[in-house]
PDB file of C-alpha atoms in Angstrom:
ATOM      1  CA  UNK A   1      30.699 -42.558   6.424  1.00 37.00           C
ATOM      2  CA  UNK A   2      32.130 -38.640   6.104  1.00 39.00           C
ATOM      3  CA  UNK A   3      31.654 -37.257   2.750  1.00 41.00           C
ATOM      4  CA  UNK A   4      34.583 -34.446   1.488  1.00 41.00           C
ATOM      5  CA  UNK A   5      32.278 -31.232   0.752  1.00 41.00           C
ATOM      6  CA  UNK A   6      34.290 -28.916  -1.090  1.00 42.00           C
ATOM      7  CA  UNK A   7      35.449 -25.866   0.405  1.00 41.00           C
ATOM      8  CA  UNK A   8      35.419 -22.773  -1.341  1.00 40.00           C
ATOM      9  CA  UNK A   9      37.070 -19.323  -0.162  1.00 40.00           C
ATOM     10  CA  UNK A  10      36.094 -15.936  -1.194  1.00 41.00           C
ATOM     11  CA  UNK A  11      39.429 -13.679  -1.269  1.00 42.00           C
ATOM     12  CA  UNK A  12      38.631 -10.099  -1.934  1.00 44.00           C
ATOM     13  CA  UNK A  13      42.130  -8.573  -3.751  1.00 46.00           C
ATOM     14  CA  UNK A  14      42.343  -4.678  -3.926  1.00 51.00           C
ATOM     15  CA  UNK A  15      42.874  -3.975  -7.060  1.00 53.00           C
ATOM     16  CA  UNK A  16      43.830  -0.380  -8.265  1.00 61.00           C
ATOM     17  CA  UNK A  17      40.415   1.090 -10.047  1.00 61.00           C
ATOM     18  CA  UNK A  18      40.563   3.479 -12.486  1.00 70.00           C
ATOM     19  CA  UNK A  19      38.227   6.566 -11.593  1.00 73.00           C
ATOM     20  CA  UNK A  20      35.636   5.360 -14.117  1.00 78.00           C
ATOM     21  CA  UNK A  21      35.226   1.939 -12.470  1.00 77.00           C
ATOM     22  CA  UNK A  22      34.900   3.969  -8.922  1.00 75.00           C
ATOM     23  CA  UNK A  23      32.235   5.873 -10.378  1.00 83.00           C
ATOM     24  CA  UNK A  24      30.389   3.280 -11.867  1.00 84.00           C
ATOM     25  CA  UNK A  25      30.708   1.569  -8.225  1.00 78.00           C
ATOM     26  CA  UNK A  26      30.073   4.697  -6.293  1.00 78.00           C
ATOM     27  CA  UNK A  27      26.503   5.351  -8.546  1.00 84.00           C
ATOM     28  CA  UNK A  28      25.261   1.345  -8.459  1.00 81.00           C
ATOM     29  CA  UNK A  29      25.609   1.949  -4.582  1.00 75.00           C
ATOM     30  CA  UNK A  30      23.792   5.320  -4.667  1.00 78.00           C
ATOM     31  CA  UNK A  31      21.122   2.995  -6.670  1.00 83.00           C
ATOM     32  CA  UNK A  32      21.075   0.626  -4.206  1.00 77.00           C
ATOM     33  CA  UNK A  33      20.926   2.975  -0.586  1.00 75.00           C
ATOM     34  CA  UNK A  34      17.559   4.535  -2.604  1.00 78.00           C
ATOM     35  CA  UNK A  35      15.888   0.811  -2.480  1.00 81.00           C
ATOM     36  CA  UNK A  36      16.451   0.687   1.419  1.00 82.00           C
ATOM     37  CA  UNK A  37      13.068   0.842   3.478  1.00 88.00           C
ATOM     38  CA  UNK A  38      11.969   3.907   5.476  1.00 91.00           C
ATOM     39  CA  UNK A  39      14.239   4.652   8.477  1.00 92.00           C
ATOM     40  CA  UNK A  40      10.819   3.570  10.469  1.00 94.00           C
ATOM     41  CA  UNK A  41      10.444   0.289   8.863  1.00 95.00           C
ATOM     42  CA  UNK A  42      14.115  -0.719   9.260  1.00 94.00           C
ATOM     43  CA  UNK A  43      13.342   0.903  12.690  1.00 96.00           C
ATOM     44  CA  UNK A  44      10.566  -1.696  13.408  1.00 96.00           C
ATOM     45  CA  UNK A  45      12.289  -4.742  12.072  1.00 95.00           C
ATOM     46  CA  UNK A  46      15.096  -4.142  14.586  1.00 96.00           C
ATOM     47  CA  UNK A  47      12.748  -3.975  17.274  1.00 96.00           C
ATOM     48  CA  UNK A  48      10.765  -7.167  15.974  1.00 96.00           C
ATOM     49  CA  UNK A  49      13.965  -9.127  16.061  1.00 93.00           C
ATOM     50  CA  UNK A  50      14.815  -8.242  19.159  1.00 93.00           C
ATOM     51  CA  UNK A  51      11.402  -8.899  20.835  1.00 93.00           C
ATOM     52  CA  UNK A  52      11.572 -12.755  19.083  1.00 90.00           C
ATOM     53  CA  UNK A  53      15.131 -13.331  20.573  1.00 87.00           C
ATOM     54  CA  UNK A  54      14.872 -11.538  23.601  1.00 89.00           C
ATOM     55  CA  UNK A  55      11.676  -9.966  24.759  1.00 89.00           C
ATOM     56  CA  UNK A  56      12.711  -9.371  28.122  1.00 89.00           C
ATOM     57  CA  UNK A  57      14.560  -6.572  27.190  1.00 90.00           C
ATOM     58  CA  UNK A  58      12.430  -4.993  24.744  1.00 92.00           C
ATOM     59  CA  UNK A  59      12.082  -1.784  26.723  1.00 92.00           C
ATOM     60  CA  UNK A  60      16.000  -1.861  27.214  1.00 92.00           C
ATOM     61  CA  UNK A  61      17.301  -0.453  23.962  1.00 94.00           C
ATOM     62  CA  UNK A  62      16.085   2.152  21.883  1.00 95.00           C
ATOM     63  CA  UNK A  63      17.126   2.447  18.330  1.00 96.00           C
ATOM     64  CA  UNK A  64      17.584   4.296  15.488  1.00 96.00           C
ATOM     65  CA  UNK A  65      18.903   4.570  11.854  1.00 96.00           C
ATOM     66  CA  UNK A  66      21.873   6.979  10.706  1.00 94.00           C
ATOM     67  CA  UNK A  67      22.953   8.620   7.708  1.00 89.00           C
ATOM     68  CA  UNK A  68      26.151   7.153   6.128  1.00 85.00           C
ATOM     69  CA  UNK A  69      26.718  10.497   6.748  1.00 86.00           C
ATOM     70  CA  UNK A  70      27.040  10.627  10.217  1.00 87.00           C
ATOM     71  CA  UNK A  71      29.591   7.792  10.127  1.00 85.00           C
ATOM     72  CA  UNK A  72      32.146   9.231   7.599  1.00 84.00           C
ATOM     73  CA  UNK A  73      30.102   7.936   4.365  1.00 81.00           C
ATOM     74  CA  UNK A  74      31.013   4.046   5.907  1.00 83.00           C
ATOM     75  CA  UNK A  75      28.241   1.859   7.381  1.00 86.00           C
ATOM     76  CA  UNK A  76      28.402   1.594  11.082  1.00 91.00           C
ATOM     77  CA  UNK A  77      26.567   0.948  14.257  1.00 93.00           C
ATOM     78  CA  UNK A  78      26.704   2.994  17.203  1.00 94.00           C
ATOM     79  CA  UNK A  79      26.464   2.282  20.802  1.00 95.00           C
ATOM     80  CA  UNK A  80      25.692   4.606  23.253  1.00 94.00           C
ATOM     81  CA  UNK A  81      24.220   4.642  26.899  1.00 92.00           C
ATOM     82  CA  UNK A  82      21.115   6.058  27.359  1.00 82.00           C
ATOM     83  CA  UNK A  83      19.106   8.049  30.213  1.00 63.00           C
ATOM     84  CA  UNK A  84      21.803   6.947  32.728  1.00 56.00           C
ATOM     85  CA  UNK A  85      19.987   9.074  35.333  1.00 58.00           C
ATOM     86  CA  UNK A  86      17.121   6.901  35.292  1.00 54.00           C
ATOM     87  CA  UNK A  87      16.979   3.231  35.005  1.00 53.00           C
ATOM     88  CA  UNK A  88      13.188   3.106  33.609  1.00 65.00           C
ATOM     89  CA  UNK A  89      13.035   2.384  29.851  1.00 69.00           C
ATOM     90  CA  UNK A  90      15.911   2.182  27.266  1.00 80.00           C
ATOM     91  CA  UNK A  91      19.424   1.297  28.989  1.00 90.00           C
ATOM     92  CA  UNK A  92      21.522   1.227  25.833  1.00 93.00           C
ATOM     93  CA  UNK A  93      20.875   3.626  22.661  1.00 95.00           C
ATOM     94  CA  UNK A  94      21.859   1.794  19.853  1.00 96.00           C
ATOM     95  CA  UNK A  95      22.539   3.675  16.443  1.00 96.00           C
ATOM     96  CA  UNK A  96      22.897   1.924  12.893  1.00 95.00           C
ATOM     97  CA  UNK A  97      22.847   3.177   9.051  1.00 91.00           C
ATOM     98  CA  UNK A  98      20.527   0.044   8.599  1.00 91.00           C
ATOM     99  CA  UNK A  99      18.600  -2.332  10.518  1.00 92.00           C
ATOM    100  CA  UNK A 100      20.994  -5.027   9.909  1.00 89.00           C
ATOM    101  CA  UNK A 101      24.136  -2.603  11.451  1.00 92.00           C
ATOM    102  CA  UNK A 102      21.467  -2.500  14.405  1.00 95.00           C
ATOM    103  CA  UNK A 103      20.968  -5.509  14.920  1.00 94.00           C
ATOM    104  CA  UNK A 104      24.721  -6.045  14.348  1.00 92.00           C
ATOM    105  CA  UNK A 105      25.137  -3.519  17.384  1.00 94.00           C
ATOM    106  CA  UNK A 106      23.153  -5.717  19.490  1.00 94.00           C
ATOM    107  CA  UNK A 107      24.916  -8.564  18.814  1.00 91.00           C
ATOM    108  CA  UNK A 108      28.207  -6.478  19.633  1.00 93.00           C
ATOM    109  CA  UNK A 109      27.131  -5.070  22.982  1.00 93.00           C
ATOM    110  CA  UNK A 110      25.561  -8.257  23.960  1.00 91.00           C
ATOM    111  CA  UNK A 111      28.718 -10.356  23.096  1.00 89.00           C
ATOM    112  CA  UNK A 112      31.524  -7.875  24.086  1.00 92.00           C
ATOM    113  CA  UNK A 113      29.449  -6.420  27.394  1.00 91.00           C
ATOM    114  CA  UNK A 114      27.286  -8.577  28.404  1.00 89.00           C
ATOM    115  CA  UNK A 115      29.455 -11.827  27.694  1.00 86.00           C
ATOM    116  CA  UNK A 116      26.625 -13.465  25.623  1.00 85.00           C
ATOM    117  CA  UNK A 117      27.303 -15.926  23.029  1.00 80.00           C
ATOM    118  CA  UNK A 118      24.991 -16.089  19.721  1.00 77.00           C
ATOM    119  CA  UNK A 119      25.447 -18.392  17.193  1.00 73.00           C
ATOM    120  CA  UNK A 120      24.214 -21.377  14.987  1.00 69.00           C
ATOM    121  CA  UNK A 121      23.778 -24.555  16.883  1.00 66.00           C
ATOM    122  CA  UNK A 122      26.066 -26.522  15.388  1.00 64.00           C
ATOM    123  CA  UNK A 123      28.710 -24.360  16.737  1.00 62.00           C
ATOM    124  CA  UNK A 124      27.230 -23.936  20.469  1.00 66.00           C
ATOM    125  CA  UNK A 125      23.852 -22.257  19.919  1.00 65.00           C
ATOM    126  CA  UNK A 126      22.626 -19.151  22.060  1.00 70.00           C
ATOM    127  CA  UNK A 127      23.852 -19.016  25.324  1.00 74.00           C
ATOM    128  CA  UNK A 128      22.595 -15.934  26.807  1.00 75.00           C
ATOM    129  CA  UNK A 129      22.710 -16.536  30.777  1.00 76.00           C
ATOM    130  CA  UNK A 130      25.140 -13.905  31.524  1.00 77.00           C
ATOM    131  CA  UNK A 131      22.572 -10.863  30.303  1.00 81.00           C
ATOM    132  CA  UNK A 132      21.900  -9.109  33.085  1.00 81.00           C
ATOM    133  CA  UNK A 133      17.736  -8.370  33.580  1.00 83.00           C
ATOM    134  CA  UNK A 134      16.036  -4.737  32.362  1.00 83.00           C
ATOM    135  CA  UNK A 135      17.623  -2.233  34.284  1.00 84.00           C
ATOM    136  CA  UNK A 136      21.308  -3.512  34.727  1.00 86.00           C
ATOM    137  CA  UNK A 137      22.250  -3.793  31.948  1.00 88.00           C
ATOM    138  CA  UNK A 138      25.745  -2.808  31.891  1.00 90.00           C
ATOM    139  CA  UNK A 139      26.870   0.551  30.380  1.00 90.00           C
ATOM    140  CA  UNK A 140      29.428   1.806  27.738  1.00 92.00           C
ATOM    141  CA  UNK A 141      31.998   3.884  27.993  1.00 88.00           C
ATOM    142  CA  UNK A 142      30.928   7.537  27.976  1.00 85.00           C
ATOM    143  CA  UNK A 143      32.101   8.514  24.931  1.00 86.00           C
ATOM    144  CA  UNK A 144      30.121   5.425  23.303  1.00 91.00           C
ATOM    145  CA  UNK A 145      31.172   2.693  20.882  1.00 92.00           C
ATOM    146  CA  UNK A 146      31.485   3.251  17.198  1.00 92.00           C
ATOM    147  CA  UNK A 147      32.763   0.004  14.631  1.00 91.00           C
ATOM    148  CA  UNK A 148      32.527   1.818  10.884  1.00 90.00           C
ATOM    149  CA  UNK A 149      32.474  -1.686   8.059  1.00 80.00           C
ATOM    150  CA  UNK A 150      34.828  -1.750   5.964  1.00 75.00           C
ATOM    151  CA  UNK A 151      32.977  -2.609   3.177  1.00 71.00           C
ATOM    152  CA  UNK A 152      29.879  -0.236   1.585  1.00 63.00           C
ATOM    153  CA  UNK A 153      27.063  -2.704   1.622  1.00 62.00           C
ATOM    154  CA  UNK A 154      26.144  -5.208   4.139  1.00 60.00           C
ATOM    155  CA  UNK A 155      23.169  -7.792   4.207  1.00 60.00           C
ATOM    156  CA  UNK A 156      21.574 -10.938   6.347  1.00 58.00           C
ATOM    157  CA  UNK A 157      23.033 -14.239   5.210  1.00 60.00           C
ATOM    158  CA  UNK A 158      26.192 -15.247   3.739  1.00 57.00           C
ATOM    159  CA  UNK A 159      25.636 -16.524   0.382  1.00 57.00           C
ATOM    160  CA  UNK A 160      28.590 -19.261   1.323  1.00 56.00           C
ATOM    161  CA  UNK A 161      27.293 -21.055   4.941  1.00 54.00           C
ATOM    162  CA  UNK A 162      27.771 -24.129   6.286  1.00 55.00           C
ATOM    163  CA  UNK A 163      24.598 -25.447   6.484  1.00 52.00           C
TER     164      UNK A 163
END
């Protein structure tokens, strides 16, 4: 027998904020960047995840953590290629502001240029057959890829899933 599960909806409104409520934001998300982990930590947990879901290309991507600064004061990821003139080592550079936006990179370059799909298994699982082995991996465009969030903080696991 189905059961009815409610649904619920999260609908962020933009509101006009008086300058006092942006600075009150603006200083609880200073407060919040200076809990982060060391750039080599977030570093490190990046790589981890990447040599649990796919170890074969460990020695494929390099990566590395950002200022917000670098990315207009936004969180973003960065994609670049890397050493094109030699196809030993790191293929694809990929750039975040936190491990998560790195990881979040991966996800993007493996889903938009390597035609990979990753996902829960209830909706179809990790099909990653179409990544290319080390060393053709394909590249970016020259200039790179850069997707700036549109919202300040980011973090692993949506409160509101359907599990």
């Amino acid at each position: 027998m189905w059961r009815l599960r409610p649904l619920f909806f999260l609908f962020i409104i933009q509101l006009p904020l008086a300058s006092s409520d942006m600075e009150a934001i603006e200083a609880l998300l200073r407060r919040l960047d200076g809990k982060r982990a060391p750039a080599s930590v977030q570093e490190a947990a990046a790589k981890a995840f990447l040599g649990r879901f796919l170890p074969t290309h460990v020695s494929s991507f390099e990566f590395k953590i950002v200022s917000k600064d670098a990315c207009g004061g936004y969180s973003c990821f960065w994609i670049n290629n890397f050493n094109v003139s030699s196809r030993k080592g790191a293929e694809i550079a990929i750039k975040g502001t936190t491990a998560v936006e790195i990881v979040s990179g991966l996800h993007w370059y493996l889903k938009y240029w390597c035609g990979a799909h990753i996902s829960w298994d209830k909706t179809g699982g990790t099909q990653i057959d179409s990544i290319l082995i080390p060393g053709s991996l394909p590249s970016v465009k020259d200039e790179g890829v850069m997707i700036q969030r549109p919202v300040p903080w980011n973090y692993y696991q949506n409160a509101v899933t359907s599990s």
